[in-house]
PDB file of C-alpha atoms in Angstrom:
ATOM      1  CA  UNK A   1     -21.134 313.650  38.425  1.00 40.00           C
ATOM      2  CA  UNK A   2     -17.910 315.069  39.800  1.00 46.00           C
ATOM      3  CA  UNK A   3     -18.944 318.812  38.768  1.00 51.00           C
ATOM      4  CA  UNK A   4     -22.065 318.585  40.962  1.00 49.00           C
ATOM      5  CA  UNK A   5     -20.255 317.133  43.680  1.00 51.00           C
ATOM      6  CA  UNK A   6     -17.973 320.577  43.817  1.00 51.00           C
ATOM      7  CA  UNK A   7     -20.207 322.989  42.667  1.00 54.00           C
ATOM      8  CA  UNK A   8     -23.478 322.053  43.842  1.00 60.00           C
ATOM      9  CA  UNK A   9     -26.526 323.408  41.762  1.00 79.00           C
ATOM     10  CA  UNK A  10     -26.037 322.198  38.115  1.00 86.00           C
ATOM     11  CA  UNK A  11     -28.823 324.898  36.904  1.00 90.00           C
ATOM     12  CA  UNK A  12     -26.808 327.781  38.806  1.00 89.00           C
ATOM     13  CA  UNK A  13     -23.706 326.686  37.129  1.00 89.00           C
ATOM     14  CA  UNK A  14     -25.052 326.308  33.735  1.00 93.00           C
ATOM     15  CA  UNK A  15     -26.515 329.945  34.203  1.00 95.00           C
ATOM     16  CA  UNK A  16     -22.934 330.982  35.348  1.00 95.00           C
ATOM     17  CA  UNK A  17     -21.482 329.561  32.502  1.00 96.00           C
ATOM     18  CA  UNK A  18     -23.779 331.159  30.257  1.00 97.00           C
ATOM     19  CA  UNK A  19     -23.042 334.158  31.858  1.00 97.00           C
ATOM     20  CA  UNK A  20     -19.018 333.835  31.216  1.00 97.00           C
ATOM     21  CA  UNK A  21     -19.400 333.323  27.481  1.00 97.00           C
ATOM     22  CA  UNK A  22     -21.115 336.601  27.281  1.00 97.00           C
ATOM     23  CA  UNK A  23     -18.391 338.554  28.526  1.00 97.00           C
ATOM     24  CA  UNK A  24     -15.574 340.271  26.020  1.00 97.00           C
ATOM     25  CA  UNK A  25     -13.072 337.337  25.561  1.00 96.00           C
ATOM     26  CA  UNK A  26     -10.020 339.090  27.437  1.00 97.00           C
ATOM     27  CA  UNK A  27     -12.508 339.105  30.599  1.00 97.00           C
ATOM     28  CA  UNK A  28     -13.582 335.377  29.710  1.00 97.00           C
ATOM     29  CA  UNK A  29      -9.992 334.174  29.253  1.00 97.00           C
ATOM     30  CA  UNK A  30      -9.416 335.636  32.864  1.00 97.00           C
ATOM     31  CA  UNK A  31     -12.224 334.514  34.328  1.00 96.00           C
ATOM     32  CA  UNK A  32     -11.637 330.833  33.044  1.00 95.00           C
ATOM     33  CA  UNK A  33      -8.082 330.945  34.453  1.00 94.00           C
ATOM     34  CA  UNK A  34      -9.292 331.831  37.975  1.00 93.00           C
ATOM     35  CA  UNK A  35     -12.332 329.032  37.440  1.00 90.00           C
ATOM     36  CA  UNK A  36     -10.080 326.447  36.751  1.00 89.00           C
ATOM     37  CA  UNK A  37      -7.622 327.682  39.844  1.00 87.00           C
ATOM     38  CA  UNK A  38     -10.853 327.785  42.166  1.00 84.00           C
ATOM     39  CA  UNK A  39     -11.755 324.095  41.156  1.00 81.00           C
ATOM     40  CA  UNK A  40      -8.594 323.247  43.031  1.00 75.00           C
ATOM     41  CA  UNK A  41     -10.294 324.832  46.238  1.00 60.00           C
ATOM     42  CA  UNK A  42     -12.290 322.264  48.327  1.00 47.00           C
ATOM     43  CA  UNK A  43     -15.493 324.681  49.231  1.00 53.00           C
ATOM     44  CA  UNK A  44     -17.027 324.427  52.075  1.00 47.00           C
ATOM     45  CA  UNK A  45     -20.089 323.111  51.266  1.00 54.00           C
ATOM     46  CA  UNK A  46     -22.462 322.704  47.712  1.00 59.00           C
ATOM     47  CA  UNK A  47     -23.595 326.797  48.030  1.00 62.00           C
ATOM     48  CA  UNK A  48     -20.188 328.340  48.955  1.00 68.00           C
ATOM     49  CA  UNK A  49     -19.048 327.030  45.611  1.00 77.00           C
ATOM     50  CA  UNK A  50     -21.573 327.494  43.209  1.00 82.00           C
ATOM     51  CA  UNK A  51     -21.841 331.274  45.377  1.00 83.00           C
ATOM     52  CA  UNK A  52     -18.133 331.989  44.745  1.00 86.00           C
ATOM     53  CA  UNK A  53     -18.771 331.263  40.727  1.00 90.00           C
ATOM     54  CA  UNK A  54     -21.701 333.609  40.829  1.00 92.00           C
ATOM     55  CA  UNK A  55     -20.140 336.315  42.838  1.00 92.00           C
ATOM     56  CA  UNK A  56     -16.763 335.944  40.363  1.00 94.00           C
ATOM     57  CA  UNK A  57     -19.127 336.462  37.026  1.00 96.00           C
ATOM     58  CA  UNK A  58     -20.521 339.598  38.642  1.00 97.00           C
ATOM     59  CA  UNK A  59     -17.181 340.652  39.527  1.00 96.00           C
ATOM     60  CA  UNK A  60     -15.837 340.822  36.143  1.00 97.00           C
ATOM     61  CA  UNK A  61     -19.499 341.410  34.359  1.00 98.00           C
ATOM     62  CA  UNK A  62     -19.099 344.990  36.472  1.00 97.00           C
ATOM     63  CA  UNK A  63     -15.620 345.148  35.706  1.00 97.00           C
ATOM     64  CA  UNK A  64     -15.946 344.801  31.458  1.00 97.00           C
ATOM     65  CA  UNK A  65     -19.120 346.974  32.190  1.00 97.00           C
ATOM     66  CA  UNK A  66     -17.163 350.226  33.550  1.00 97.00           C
ATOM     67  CA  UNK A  67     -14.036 349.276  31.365  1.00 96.00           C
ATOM     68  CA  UNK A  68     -11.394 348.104  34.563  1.00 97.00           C
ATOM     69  CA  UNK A  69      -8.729 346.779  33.300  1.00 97.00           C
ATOM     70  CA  UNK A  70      -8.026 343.236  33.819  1.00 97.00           C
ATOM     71  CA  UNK A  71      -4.578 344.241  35.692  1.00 96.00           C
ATOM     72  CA  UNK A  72      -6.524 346.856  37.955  1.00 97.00           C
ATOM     73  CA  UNK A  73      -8.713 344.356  38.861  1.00 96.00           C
ATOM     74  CA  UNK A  74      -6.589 341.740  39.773  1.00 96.00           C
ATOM     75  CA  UNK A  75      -3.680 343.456  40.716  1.00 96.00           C
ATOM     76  CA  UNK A  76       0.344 343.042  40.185  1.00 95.00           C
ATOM     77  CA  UNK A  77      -0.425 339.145  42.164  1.00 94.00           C
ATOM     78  CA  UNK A  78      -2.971 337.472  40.176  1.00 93.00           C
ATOM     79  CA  UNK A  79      -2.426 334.437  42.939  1.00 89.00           C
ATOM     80  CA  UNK A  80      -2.957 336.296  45.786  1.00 90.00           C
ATOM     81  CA  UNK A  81      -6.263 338.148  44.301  1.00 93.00           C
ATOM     82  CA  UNK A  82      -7.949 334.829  43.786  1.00 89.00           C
ATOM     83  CA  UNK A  83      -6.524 333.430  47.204  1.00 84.00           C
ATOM     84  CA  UNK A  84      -8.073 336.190  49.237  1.00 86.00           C
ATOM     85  CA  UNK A  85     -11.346 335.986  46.885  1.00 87.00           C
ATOM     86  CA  UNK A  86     -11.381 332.037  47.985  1.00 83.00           C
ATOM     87  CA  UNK A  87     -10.990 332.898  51.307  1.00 77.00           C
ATOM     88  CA  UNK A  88     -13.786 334.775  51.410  1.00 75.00           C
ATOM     89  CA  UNK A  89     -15.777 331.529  50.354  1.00 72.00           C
ATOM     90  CA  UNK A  90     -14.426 328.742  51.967  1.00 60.00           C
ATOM     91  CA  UNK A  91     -12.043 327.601  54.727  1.00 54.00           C
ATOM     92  CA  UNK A  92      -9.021 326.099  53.366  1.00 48.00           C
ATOM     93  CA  UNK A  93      -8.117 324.728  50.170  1.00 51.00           C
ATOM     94  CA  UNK A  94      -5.268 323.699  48.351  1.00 52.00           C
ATOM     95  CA  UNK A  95      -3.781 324.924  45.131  1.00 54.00           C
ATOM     96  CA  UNK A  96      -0.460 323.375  43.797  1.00 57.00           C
ATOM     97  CA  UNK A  97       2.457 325.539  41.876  1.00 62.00           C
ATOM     98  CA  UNK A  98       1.646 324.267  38.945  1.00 68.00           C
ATOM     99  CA  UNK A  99      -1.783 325.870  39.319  1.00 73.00           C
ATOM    100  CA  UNK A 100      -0.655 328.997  40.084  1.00 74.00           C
ATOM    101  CA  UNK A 101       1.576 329.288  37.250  1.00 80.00           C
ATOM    102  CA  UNK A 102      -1.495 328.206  35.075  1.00 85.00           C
ATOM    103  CA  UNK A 103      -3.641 330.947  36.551  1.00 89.00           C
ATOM    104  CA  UNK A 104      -0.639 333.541  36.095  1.00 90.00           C
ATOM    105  CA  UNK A 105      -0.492 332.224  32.321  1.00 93.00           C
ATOM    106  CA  UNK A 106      -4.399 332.625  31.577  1.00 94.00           C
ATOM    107  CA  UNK A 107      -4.132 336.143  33.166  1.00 95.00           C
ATOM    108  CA  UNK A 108      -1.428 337.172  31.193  1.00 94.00           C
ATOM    109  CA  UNK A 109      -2.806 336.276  27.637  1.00 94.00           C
ATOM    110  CA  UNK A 110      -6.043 337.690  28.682  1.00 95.00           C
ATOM    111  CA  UNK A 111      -4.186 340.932  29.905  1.00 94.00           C
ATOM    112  CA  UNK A 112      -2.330 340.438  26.500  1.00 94.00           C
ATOM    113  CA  UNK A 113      -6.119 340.481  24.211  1.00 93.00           C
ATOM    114  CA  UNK A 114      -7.111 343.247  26.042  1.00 91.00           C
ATOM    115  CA  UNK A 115      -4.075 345.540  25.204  1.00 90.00           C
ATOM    116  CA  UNK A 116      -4.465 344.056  20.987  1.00 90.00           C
ATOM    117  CA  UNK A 117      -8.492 345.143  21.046  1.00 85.00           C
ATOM    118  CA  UNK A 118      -7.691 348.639  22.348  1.00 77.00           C
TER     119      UNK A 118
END
């Protein structure tokens, strides 16, 4: 399976996933927009990857836990937050325009939710 290949541990990622669809769905809707930009990040090995997913859920579990905004958190360059977040994961990777845009997208509706529910 393709998903094991990239992420490694397919118990670790089911209990990441589980831990995503917990969170408030502006912080989900973020989170799945900077998943979905990662998977276009060649890790470095099985446990960098499935590591990086882990360490993003507790990210934004502490960040809908003290009420950060989604735009604090990320900052005014959604694409360079998750960049330097990869980087501290793996060595290299590619991400293509297209991606980016996607990832600005997803960050923007779930900036969007977040103002609606306040």
């Amino acid at each position: 399976m393709i998903v094991s290949k990239l992420i490694g541990d397919k118990r670790r990622y089911r209990q990441y996933k589980a831990r995503i669809k917990r969170l408030p769905e502006d912080y989900r809707t973020a989170v799945e927009a900077i998943e979905r930009y990662l998977m276009h990040f060649v890790p470095v090995d099985d446990e960098s990857a499935i590591s990086e997913f882990e360490d993003l859920a507790e990210l934004f579990e502490r960040a809908a836990s003290d009420g950060t905004p989604i735009r604090e958190l990320v900052g005014d360059e959604p694409t360079e937050f998750v960049e330097e977040f990869a980087r501290n994961h793996t060595k290299g990777g590619y991400a293509p325009d297209k991606e980016r845009q996607r990832l600005l997208r997803g960050i923007e509706r779930a900036i969007e939710a977040e103002r609606v529910s306040r």
